[in-house]
CSV table of C-alpha atoms (C1' of nucleotides) in Angstrom, one decimal:
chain,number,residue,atom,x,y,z
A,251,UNK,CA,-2.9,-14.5,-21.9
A,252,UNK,CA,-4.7,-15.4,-18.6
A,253,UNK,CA,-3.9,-14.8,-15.1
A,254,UNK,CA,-2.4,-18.0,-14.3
A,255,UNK,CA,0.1,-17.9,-17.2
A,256,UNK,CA,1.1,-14.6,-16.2
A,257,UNK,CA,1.3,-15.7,-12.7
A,258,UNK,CA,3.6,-17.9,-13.8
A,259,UNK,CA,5.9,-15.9,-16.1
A,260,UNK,CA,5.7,-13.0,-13.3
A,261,UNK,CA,7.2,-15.4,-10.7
A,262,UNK,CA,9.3,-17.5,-12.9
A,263,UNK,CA,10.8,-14.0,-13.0
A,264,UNK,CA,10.9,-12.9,-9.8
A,265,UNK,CA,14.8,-14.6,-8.8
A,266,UNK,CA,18.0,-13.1,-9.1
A,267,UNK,CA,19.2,-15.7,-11.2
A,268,UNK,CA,16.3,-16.8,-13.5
A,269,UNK,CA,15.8,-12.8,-14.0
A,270,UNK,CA,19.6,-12.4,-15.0
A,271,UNK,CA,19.3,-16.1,-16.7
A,272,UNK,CA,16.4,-14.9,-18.8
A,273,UNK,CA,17.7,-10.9,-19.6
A,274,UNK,CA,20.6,-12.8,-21.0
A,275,UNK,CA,18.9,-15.0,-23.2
A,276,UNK,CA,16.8,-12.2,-24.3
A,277,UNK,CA,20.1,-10.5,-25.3
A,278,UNK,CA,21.7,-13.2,-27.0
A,279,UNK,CA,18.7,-14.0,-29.2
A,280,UNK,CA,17.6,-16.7,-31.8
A,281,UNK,CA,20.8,-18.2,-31.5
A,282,UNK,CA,20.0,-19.2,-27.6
A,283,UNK,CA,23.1,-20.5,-25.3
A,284,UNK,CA,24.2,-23.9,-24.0
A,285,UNK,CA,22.8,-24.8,-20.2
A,286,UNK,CA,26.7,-25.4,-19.8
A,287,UNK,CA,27.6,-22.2,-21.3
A,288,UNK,CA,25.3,-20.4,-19.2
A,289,UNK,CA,25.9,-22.0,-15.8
A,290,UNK,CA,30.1,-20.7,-16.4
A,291,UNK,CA,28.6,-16.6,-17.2
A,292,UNK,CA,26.3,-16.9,-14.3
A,293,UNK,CA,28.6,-18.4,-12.2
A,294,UNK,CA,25.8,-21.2,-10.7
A,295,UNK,CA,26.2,-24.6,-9.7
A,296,UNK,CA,25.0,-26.6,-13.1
A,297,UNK,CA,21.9,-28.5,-10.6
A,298,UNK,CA,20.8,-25.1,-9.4
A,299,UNK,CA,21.3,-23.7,-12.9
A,300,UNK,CA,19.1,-26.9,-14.0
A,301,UNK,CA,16.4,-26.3,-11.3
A,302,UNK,CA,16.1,-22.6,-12.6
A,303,UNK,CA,15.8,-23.3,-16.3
A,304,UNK,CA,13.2,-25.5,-16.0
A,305,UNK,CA,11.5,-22.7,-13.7
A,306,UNK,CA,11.6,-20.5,-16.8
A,307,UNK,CA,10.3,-23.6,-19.6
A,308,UNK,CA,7.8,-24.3,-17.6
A,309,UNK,CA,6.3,-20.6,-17.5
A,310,UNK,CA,6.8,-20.8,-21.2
A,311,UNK,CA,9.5,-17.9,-21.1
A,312,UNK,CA,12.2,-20.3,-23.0
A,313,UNK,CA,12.4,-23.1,-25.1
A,314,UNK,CA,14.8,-25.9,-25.0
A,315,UNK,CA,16.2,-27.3,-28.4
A,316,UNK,CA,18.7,-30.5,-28.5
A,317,UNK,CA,22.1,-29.5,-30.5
A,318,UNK,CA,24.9,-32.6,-29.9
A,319,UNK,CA,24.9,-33.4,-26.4
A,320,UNK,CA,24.0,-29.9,-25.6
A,321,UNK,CA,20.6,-28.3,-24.7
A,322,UNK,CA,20.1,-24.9,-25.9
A,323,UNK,CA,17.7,-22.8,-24.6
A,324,UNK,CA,17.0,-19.5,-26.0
A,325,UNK,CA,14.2,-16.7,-24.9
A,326,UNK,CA,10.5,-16.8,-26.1
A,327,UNK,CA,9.5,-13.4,-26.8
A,328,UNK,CA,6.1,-13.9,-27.8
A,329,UNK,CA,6.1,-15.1,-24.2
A,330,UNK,CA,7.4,-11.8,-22.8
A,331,UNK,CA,5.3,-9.6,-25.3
A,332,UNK,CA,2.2,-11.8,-24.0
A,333,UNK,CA,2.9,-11.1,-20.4
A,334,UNK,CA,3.6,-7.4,-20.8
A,335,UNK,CA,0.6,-6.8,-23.0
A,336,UNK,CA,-1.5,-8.5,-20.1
A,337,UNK,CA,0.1,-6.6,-17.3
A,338,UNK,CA,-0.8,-3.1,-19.5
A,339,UNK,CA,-4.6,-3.9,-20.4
A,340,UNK,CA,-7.0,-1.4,-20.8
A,341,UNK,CA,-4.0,0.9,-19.2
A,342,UNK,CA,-5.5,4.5,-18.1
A,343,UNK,CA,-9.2,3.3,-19.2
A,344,UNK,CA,-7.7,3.7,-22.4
A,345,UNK,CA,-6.0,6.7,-22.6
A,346,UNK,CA,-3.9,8.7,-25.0
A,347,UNK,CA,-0.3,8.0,-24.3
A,348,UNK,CA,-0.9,4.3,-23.2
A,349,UNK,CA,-1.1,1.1,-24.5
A,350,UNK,CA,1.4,-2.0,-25.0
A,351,UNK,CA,3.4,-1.0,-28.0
A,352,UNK,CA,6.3,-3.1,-27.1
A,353,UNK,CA,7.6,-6.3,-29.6
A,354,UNK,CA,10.7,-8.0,-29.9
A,355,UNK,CA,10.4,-10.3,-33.6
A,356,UNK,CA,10.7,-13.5,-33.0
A,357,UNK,CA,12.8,-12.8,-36.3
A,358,UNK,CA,15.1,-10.4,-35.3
A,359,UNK,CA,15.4,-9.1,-38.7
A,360,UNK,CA,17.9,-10.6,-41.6
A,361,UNK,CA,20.4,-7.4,-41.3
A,362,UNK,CA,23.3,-9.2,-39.6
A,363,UNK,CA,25.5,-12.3,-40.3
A,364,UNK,CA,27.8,-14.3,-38.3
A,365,UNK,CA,30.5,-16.3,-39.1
A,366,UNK,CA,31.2,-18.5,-36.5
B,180,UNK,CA,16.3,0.3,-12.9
B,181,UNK,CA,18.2,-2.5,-11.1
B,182,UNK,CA,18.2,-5.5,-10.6
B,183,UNK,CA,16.9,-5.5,-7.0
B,184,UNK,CA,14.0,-3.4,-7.8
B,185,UNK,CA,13.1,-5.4,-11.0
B,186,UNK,CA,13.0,-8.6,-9.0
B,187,UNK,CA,11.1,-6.9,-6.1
B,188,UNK,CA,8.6,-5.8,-8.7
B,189,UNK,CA,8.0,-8.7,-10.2
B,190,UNK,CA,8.0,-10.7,-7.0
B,191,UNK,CA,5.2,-8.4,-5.9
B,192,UNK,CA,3.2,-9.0,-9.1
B,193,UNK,CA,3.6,-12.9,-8.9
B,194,UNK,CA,0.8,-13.4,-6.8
B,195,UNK,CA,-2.7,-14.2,-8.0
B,196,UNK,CA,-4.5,-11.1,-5.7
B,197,UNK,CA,-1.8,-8.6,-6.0
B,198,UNK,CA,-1.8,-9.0,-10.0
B,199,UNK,CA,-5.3,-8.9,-10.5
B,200,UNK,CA,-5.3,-5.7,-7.7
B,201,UNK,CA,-2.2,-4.0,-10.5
B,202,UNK,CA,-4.4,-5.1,-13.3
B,203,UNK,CA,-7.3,-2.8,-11.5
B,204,UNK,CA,-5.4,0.1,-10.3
B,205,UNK,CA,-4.0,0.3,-13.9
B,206,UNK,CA,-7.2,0.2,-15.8
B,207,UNK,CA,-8.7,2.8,-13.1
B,208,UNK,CA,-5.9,5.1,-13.9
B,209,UNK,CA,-4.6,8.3,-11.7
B,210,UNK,CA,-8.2,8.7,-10.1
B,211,UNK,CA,-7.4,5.5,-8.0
B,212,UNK,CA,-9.2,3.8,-5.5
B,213,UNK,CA,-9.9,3.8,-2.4
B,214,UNK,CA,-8.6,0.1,-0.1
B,215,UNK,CA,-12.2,-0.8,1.1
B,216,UNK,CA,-13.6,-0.6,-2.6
B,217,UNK,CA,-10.5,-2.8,-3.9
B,218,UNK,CA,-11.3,-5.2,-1.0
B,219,UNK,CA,-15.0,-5.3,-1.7
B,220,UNK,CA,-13.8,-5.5,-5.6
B,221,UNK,CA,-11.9,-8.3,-5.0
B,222,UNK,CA,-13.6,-10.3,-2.1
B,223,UNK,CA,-10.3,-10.3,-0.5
B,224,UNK,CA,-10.5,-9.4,3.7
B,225,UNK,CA,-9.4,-6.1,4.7
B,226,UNK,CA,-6.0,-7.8,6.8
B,227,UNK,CA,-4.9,-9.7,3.2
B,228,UNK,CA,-5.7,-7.1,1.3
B,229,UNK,CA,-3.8,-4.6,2.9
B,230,UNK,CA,-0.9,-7.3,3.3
B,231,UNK,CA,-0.8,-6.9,-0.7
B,232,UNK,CA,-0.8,-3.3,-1.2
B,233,UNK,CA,2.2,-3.4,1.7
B,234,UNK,CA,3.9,-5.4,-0.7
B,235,UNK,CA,2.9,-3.5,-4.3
B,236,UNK,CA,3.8,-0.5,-2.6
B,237,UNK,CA,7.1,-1.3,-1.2
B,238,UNK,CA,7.4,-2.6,-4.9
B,239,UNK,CA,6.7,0.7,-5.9
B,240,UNK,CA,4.5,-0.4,-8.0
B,241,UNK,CA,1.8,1.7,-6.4
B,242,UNK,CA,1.5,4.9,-4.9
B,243,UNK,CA,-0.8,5.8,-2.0
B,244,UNK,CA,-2.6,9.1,-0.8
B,245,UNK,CA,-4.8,9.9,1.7
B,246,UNK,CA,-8.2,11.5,0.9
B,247,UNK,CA,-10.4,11.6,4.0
B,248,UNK,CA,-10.3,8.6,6.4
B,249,UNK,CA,-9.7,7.1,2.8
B,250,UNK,CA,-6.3,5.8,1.9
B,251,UNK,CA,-6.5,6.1,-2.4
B,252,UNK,CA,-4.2,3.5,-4.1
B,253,UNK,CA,-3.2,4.4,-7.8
B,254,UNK,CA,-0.6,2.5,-10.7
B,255,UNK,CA,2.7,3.8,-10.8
B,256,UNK,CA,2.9,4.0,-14.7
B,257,UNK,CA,6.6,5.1,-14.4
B,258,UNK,CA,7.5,2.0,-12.6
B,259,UNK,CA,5.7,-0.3,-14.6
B,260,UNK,CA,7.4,1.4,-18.1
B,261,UNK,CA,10.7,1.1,-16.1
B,262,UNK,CA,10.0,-2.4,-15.3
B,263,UNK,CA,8.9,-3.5,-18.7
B,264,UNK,CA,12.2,-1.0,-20.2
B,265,UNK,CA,14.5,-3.3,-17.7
B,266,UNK,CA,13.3,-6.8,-18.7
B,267,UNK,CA,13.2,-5.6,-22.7
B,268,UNK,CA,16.7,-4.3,-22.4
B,269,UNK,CA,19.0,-5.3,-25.7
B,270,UNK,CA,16.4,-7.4,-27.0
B,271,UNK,CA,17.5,-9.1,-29.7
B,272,UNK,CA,21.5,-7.8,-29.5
B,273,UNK,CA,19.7,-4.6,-30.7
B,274,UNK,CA,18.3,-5.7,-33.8
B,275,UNK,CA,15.7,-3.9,-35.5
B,276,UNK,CA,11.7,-5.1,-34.5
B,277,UNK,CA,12.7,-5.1,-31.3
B,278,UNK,CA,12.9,-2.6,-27.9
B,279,UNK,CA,10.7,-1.7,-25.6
B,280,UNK,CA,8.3,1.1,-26.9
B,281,UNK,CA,5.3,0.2,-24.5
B,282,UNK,CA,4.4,4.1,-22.7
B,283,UNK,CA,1.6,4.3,-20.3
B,284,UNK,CA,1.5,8.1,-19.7
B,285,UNK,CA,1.4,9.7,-15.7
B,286,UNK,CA,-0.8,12.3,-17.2
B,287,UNK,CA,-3.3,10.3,-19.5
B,288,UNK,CA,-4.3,13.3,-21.2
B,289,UNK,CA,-6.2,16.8,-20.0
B,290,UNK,CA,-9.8,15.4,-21.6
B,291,UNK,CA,-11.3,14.2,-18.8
B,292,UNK,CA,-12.5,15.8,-15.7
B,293,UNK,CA,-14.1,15.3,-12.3
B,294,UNK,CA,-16.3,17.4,-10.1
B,295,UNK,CA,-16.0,15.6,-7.2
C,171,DC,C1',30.8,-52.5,-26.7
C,172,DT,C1',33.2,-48.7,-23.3
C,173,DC,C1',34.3,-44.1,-22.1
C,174,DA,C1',33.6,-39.1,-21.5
C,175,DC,C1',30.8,-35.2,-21.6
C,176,DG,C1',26.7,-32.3,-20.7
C,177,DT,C1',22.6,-32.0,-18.2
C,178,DT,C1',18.9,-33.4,-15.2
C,179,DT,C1',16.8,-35.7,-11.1
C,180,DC,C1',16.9,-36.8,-6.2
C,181,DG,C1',16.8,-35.7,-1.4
C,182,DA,C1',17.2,-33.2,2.6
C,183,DT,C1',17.4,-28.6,4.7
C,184,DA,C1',16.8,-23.7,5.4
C,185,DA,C1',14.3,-19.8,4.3
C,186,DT,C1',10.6,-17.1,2.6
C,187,DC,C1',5.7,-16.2,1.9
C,188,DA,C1',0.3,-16.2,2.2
C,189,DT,C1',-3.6,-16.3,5.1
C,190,DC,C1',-7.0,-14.0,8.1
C,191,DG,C1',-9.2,-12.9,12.8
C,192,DA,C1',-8.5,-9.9,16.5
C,193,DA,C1',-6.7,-5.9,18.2
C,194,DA,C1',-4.6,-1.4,17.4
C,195,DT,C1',-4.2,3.0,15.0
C,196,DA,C1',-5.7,7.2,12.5
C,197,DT,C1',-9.0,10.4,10.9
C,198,DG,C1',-13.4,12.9,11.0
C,199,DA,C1',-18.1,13.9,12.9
C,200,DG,C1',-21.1,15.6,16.7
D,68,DC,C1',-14.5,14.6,24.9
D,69,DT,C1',-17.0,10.0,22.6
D,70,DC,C1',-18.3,7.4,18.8
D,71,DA,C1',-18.1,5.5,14.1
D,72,DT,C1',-15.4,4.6,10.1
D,73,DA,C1',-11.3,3.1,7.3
D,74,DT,C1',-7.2,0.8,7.3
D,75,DT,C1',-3.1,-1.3,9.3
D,76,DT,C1',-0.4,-4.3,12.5
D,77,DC,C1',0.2,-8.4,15.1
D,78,DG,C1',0.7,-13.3,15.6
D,79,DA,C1',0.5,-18.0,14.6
D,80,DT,C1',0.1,-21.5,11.1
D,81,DG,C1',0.6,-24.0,6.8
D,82,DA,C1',2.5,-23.9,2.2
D,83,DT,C1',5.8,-23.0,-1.2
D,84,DT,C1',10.5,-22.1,-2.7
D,85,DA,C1',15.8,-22.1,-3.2
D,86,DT,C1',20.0,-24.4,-2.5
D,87,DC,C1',23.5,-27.8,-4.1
D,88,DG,C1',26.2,-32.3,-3.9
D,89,DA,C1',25.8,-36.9,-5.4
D,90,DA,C1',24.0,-40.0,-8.4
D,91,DA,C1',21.5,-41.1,-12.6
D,92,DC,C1',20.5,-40.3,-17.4
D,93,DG,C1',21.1,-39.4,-22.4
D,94,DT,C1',24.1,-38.6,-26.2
D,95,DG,C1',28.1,-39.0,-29.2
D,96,DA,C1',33.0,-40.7,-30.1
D,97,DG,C1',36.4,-44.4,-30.7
DNA sequence: CTCACGTTTCGATAATCATCGAAATATGAG
DNA sequence: CTCATATTTCGATGATTATCGAAACGTGAG
């Protein structure tokens, strides 16, 4: 990752909304969420909504994927594991105890099943 | 952490001298520095810089002490773990690869040692 | 084709932020 | 005390950002 990217991410981020925006796309996972869907939970106009997803896709945080007449966007965590990995480099001159351990799968892991 | 403080952090980091100035202090590690030698690291003027540690520190992302006429900036791992813990949180709906596991100790260890 | 739905773009406005020289403050030395 | 050093505050300016209604666009259904 270089500096501009995480730039990028870092103030992609930095909003109320987009943060809540993007902490609930990183909760609902793989399966991603509807722009519509989101704009009703987050309780924002759909054009601001709009405005603020496109903040996040263009700091490569979420990706956007046509289903119907819906747009579903959904979290990137290489993304995040990217930008965190940069913000802890070379933490403590390389110390015991520190270093970027953190990883969310991009496959969450094949352990659960829904049905609807 | 909250919300607030999450997008503060990130607010403070989103800038191309104050991340590169985290990015130092974390590598230099609880030792710190002292504001000139960040300045004259950076090639940033003493009136900017300090503008950028206001704003890292009322983050709390950084801590400052006083050694001398010397004002010594260091990382504040704890906030940076706390950040990375808030912006991971139910990664994934919980499933199993994911979390956030990054650590950068306060105390990186008892091997090194100054004399000065 | 026409219609309805979901989402984005446009446009104007208000608010926040970055920059840096000059002046002020704080600490320590002699 | 005076002087030198280290850092911060002030102040004005230019640049970027957030907001949201209205209108346009793209897609699918009948």
């Amino acid at each position: 990752m270089q500096s501009k990217q995480a730039i990028g991410a870092l103030g992609a981020l930095a909003n109320e909304h987009r943060l809540a925006l993007f902490r609930l796309l990183v909760r609902v996972g793989e399966e991603g969420m509807a722009a519509g869907a989101i704009a009703a939970e987050l309780g924002i106009p759909n054009s601001s909504l709009s405005f603020h997803l496109a903040h996040l896709n263009q700091a490569g945080l979420v990706r956007q994927e046509r289903r119907g007449r819906s747009l579903i966007y959904s979290a990137d965590y290489a993304a995040m594991n990217a930008l965190v990995g940069y913000l802890m480099e070379n933490c403590c001159a390389g110390a015991d105890g520190c270093g970027p351990e953190a990883a969310c799968d991009t496959q969450p892991s094949s352990q659960e099943r829904k049905q609807a």
